[in-house]
PDB file of C-alpha atoms and ligand atoms in Angstrom:
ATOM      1  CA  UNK A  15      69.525  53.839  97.650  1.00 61.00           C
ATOM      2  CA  UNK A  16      65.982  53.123  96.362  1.00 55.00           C
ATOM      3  CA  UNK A  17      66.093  49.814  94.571  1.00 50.00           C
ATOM      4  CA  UNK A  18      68.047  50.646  91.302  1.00 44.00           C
ATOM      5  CA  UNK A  19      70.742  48.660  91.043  1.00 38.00           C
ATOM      6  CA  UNK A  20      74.334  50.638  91.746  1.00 43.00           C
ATOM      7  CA  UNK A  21      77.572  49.748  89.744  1.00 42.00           C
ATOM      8  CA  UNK A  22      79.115  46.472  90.841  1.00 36.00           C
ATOM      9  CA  UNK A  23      82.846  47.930  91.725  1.00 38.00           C
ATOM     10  CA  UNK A  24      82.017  51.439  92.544  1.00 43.00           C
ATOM     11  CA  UNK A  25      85.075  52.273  90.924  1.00 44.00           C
ATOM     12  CA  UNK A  26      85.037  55.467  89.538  1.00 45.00           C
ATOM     13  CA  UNK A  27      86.939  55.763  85.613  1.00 44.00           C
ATOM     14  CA  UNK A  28      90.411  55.140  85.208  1.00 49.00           C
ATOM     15  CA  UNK A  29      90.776  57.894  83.011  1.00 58.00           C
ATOM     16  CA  UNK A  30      92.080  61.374  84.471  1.00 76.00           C
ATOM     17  CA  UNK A  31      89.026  63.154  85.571  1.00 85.00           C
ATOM     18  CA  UNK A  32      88.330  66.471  83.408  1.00 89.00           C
ATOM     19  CA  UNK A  33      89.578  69.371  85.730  1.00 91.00           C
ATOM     20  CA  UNK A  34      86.806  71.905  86.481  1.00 93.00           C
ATOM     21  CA  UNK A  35      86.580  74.713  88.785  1.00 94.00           C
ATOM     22  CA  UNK A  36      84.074  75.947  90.708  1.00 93.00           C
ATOM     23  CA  UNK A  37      83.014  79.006  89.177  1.00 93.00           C
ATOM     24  CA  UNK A  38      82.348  76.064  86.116  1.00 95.00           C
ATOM     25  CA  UNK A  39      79.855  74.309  88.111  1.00 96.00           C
ATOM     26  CA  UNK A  40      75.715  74.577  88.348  1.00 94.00           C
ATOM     27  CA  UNK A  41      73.560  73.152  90.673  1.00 95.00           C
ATOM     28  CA  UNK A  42      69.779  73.426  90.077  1.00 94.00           C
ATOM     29  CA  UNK A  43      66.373  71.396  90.751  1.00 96.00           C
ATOM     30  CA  UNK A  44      66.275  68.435  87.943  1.00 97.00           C
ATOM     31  CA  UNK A  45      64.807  69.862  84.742  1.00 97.00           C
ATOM     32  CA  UNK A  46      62.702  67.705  82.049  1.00 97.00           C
ATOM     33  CA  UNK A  47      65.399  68.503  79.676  1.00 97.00           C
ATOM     34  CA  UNK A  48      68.091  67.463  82.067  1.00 98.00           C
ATOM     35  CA  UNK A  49      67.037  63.627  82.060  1.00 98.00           C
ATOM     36  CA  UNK A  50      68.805  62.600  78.736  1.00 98.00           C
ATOM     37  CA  UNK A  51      72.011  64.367  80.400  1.00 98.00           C
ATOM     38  CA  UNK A  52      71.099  62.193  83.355  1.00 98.00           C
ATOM     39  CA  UNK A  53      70.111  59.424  81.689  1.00 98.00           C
ATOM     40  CA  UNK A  54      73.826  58.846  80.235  1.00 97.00           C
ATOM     41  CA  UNK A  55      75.142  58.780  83.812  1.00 98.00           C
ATOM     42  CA  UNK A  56      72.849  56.201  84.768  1.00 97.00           C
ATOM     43  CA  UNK A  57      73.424  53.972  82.205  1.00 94.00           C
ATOM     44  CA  UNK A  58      77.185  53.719  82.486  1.00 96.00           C
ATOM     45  CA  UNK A  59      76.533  53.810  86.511  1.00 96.00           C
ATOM     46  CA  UNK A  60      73.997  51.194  87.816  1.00 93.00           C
ATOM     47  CA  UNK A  61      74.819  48.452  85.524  1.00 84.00           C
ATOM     48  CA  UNK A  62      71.708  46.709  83.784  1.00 82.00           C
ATOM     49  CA  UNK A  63      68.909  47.649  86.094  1.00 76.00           C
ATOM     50  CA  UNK A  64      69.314  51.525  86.010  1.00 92.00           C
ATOM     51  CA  UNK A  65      66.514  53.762  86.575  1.00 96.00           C
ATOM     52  CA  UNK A  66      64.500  54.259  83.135  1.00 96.00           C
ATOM     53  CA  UNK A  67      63.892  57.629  81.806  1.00 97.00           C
ATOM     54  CA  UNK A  68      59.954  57.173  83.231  1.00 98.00           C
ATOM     55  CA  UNK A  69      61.437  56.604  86.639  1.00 97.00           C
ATOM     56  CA  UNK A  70      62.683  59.838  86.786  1.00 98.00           C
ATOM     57  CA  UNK A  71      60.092  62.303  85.419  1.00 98.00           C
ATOM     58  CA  UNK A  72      58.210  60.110  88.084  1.00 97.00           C
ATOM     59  CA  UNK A  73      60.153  60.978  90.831  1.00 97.00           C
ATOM     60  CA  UNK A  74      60.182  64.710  89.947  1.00 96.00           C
ATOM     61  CA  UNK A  75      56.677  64.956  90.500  1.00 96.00           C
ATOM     62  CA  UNK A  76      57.101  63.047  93.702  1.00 97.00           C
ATOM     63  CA  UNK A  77      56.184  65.054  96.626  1.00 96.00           C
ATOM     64  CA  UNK A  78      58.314  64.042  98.821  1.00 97.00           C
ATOM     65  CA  UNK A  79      60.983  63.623  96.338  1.00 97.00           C
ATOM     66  CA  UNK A  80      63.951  66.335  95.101  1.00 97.00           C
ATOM     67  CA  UNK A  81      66.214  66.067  92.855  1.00 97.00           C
ATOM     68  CA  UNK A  82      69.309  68.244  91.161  1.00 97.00           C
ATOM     69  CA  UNK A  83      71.447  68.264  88.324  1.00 97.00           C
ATOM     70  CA  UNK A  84      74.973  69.282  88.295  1.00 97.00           C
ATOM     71  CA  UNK A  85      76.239  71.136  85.081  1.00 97.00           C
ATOM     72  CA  UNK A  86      79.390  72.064  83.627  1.00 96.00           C
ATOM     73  CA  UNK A  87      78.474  75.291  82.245  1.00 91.00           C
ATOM     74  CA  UNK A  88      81.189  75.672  79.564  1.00 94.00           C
ATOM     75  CA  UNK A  89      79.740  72.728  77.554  1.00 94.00           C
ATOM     76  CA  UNK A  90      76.306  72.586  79.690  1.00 94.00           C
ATOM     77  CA  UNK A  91      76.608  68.911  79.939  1.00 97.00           C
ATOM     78  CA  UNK A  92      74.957  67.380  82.942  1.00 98.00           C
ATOM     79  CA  UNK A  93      77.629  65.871  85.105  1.00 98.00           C
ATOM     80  CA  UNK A  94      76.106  64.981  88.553  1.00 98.00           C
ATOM     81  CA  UNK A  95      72.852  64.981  89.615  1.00 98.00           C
ATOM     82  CA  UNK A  96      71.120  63.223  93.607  1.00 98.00           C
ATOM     83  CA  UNK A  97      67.853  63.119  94.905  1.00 98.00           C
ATOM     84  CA  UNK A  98      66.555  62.109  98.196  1.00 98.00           C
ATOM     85  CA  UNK A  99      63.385  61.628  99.513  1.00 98.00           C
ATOM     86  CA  UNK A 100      62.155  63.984 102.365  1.00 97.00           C
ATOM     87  CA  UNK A 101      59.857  61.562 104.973  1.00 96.00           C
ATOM     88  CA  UNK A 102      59.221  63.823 107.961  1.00 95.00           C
ATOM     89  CA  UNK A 103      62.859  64.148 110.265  1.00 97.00           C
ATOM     90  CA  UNK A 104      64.505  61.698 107.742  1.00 98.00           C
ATOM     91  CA  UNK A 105      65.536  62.306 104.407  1.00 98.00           C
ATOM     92  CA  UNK A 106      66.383  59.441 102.783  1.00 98.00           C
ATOM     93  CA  UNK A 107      68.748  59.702  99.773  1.00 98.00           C
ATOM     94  CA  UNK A 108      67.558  57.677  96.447  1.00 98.00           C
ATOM     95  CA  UNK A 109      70.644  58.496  94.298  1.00 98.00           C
ATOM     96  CA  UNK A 110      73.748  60.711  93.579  1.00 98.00           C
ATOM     97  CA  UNK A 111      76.181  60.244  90.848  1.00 98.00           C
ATOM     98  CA  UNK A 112      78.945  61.915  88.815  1.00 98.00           C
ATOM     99  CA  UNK A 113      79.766  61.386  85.454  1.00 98.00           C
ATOM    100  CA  UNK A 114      82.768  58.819  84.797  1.00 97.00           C
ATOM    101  CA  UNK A 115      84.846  61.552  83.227  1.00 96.00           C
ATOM    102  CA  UNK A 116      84.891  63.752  86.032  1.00 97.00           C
ATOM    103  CA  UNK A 117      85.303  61.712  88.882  1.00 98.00           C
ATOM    104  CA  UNK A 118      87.678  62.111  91.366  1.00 96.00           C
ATOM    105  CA  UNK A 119      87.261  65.667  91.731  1.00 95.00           C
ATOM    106  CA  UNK A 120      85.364  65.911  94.684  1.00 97.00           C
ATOM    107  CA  UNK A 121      82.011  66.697  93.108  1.00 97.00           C
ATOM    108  CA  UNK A 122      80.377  63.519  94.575  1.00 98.00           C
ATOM    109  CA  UNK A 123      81.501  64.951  97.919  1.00 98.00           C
ATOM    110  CA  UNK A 124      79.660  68.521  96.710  1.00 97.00           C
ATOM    111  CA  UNK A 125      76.604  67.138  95.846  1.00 97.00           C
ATOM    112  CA  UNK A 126      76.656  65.401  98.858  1.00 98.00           C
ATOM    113  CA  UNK A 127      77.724  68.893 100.818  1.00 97.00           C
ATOM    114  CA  UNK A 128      74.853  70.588  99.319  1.00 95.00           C
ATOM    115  CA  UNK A 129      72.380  68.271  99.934  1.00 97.00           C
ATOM    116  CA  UNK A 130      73.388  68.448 103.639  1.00 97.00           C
ATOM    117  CA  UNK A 131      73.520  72.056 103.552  1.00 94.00           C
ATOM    118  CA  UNK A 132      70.170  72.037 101.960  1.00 93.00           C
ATOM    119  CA  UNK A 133      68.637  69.682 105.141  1.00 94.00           C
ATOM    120  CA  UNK A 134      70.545  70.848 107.865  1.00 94.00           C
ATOM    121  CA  UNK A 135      68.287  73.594 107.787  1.00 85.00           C
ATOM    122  CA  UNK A 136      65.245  71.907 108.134  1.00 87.00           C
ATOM    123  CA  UNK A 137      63.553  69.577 110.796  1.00 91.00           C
ATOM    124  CA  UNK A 138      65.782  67.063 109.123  1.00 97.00           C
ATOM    125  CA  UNK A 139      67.702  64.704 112.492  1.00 98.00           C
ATOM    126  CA  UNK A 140      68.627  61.612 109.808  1.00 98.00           C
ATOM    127  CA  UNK A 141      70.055  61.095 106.772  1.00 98.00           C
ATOM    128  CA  UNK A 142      69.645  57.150 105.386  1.00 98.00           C
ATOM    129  CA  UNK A 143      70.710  55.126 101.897  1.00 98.00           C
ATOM    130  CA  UNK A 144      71.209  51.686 100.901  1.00 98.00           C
ATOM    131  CA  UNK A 145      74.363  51.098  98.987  1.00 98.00           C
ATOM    132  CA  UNK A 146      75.905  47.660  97.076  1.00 97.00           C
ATOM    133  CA  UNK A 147      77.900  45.946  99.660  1.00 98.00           C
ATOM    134  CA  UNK A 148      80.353  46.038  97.170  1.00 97.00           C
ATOM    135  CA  UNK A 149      80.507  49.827  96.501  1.00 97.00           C
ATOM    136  CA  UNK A 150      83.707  51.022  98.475  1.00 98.00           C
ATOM    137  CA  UNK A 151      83.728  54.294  96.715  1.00 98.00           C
ATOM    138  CA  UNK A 152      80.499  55.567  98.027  1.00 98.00           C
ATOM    139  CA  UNK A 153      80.481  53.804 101.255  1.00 98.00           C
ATOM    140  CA  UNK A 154      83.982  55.525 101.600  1.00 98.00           C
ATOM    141  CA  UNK A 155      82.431  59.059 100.891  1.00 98.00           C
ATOM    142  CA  UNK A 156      79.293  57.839 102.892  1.00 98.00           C
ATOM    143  CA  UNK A 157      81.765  56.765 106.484  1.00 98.00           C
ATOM    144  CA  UNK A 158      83.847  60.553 105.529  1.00 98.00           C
ATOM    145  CA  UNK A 159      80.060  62.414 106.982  1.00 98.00           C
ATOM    146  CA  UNK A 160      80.040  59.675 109.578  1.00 98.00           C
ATOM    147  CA  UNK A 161      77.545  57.284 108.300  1.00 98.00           C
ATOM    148  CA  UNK A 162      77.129  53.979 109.948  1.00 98.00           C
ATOM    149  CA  UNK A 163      76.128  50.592 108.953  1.00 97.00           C
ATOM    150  CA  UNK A 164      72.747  50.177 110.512  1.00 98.00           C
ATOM    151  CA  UNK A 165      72.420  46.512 108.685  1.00 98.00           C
ATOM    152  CA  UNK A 166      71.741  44.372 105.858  1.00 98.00           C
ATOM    153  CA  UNK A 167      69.032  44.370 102.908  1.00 97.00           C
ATOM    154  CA  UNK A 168      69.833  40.315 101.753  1.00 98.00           C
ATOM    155  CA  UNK A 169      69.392  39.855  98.032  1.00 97.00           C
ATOM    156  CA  UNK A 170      67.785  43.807  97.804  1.00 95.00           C
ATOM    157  CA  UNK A 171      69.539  44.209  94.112  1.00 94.00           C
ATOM    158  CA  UNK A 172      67.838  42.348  91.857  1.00 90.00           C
ATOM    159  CA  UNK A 173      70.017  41.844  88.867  1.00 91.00           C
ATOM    160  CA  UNK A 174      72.455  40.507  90.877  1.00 92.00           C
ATOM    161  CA  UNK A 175      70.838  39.541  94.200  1.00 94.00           C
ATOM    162  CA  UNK A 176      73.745  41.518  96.244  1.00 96.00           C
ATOM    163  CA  UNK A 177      72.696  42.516  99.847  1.00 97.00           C
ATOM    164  CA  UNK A 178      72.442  46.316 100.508  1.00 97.00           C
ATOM    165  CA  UNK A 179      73.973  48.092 103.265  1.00 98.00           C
ATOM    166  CA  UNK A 180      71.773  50.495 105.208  1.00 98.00           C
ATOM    167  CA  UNK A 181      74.008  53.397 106.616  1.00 98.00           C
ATOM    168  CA  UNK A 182      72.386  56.410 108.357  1.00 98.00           C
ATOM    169  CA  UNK A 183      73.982  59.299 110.202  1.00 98.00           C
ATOM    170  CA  UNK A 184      73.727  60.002 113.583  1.00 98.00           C
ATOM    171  CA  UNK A 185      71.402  62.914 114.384  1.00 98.00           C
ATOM    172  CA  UNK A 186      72.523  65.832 112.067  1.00 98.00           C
ATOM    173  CA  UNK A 187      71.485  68.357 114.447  1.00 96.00           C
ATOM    174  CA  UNK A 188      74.358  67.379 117.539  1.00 97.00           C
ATOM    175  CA  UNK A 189      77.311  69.091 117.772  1.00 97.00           C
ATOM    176  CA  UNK A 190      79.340  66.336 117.146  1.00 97.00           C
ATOM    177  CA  UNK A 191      77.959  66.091 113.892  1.00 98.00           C
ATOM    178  CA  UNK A 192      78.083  69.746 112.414  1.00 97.00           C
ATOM    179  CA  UNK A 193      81.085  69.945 113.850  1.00 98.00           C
ATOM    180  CA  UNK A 194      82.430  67.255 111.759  1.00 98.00           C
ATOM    181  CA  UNK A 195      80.750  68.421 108.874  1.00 98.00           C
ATOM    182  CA  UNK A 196      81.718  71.821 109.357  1.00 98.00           C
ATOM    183  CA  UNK A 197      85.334  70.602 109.299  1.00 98.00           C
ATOM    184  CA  UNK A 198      84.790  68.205 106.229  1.00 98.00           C
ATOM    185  CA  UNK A 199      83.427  71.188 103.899  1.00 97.00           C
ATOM    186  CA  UNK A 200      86.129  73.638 105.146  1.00 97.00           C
ATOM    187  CA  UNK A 201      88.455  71.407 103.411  1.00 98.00           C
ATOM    188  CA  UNK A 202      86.675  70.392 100.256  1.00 97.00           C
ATOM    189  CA  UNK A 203      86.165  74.120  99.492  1.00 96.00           C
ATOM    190  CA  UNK A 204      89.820  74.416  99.931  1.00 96.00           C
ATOM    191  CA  UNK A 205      90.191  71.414  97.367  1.00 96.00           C
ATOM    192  CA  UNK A 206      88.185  72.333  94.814  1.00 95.00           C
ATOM    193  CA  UNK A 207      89.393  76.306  95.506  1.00 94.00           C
ATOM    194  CA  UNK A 208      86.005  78.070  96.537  1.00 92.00           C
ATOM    195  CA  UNK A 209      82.337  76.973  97.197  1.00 90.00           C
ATOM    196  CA  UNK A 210      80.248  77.291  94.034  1.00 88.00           C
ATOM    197  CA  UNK A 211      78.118  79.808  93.382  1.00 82.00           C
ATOM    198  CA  UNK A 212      76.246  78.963  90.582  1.00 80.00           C
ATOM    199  CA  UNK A 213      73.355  77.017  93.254  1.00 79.00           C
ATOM    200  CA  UNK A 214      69.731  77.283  92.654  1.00 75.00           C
ATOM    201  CA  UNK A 215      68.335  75.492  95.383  1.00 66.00           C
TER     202      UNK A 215
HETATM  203  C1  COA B 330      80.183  57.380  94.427  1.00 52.11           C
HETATM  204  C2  COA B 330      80.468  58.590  93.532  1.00 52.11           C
HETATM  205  C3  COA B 330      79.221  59.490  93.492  1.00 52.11           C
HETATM  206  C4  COA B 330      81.647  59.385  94.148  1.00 52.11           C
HETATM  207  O1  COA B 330      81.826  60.550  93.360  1.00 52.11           O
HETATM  208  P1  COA B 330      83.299  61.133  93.045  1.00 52.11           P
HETATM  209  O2  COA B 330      83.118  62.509  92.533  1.00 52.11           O
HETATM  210  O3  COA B 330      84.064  60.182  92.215  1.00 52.11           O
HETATM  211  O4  COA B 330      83.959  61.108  94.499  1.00 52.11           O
HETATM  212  P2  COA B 330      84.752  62.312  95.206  1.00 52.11           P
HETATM  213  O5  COA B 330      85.912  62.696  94.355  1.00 52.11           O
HETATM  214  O6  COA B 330      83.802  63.367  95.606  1.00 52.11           O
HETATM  215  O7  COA B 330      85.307  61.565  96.506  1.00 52.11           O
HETATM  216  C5  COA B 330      84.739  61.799  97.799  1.00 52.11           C
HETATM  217  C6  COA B 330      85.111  60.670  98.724  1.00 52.11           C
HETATM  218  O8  COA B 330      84.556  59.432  98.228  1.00 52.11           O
HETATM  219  C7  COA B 330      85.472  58.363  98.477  1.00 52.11           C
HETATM  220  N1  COA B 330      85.939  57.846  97.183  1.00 52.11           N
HETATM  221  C8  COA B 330      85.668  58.352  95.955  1.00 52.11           C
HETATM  222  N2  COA B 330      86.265  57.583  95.000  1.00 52.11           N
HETATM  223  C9  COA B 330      86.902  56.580  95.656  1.00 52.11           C
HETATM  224  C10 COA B 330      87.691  55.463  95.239  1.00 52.11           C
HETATM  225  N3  COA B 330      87.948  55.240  93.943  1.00 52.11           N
HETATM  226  N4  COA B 330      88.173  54.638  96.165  1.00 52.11           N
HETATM  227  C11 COA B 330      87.922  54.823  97.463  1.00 52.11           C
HETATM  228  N5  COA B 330      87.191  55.870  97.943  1.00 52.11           N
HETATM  229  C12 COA B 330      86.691  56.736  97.043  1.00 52.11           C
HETATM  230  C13 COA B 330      86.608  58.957  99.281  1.00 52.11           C
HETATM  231  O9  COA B 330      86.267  58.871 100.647  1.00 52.11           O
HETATM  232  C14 COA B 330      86.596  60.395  98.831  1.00 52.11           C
HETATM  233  O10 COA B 330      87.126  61.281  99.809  1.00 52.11           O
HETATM  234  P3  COA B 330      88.698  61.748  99.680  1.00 52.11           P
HETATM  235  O11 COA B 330      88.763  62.572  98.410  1.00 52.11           O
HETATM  236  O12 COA B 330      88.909  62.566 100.912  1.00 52.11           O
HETATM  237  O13 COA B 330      89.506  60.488  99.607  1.00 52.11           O
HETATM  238  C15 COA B 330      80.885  58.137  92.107  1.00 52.11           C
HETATM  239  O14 COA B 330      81.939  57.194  92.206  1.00 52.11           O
HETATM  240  C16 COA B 330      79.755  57.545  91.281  1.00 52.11           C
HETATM  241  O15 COA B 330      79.011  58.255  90.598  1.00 52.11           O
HETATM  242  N6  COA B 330      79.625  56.208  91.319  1.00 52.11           N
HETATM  243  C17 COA B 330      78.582  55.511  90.548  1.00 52.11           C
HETATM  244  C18 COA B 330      77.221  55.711  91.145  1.00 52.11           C
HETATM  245  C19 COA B 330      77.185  55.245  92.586  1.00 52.11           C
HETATM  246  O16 COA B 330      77.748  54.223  92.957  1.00 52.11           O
HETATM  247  N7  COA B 330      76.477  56.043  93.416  1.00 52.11           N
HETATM  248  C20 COA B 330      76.334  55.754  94.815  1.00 52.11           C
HETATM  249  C21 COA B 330      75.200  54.861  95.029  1.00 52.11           C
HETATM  250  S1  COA B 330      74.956  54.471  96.752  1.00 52.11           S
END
């Protein structure tokens, strides 16, 4: 992750996530008016030194940069969003979160599907991140597409001065890879019960 601090436990809410199917969800490029949706994620998810409202508007105009929001369309609240940066055959990914209510429910996993999806059809051969050291959640989700630990960041989190953990992939494009991830989102679309449709990407 890009230097904004991540939530010290990585623990997502206690509280039963809110069931949602797919046909419920929206994925989409990040909109102007999605960033106060947004926003409230990353205020209850990177503790004190979250990415400010400037950062992202910033980042949206980045070149290299995408990012997506994740709706639930009954209520159209924003409940997800990731972006990565795109640095010739690396992308690089700066954030993903869900909202606390919802997860649990795989849609950290989606997002991170359909950002692979999304890459695995380009000149893309690595995928890279920093994560809290501390932040078994995502690393957990992170190991499931066979990242590794490719080293430390010491003191890279500033509130806190935790180390980071730099995980990559292996190259995306070997066998051994897309046949893991092939595997991987053949069961989460049996999980959730169907890929999503509602994807502009
Ligand atoms: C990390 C995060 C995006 C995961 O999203 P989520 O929707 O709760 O996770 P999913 O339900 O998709 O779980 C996918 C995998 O993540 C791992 N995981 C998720 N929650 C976990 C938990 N509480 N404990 C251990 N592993 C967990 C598991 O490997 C899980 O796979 P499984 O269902 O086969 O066990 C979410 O916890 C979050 O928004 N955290 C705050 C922001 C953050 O830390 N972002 C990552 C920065 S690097």
């Amino acid at each position: 992750m890009m230097t904004s601090p991540e939530n010290k436990d990585g623990n997502p809410s206690s509280l039963s996530p809110v069931a949602i199917k797919p046909d419920q969800l929206f994925i989409r490029r990040m909109k102007t008016e999605d960033v106060p949706g947004v926003m409230e994620i990353e205020s209850v998810s990177f503790g004190t030194h979250h990415w400010a409202k400037e950062s992202f508007l910033n980042e949206m105009n980045n070149q290299l940069g995408r990012y997506y929001s994740l709706t639930d369309f009954r209520n159209n609240k924003i409940i997800g969003y990731f972006g990565y940066w795109l640095i010739l055959d690396e992308v690089h990914i700066t954030t993903i979160a869900v909202h606390p209510e919802y997860r649990g429910n795989s849609l950290g996993e989606l997002q991170l599907v359909q950002l692979l999806e999304k890459v695995l059809g380009q000149t893309v051969h690595w995928v890279t991140l920093e994560v809290r050291t501390s932040n078994y959640s995502a690393q957990n989700l992170y190991y499931k597409y066979s990242f590794e630990s490719a080293g430390l960041r010491h003191k890279y989190y500033q509130d806190n001065r935790e180390d980071a953990l730099i995980m990559t992939t292996p190259n995306i494009t070997s066998q051994s890879f897309r046949g893991l991830y092939n595997r991987n989102k053949h069961q989460l679309i049996e999980k959730i019960g169907g890929y999503p449709q509602g994807f502009e990407f």
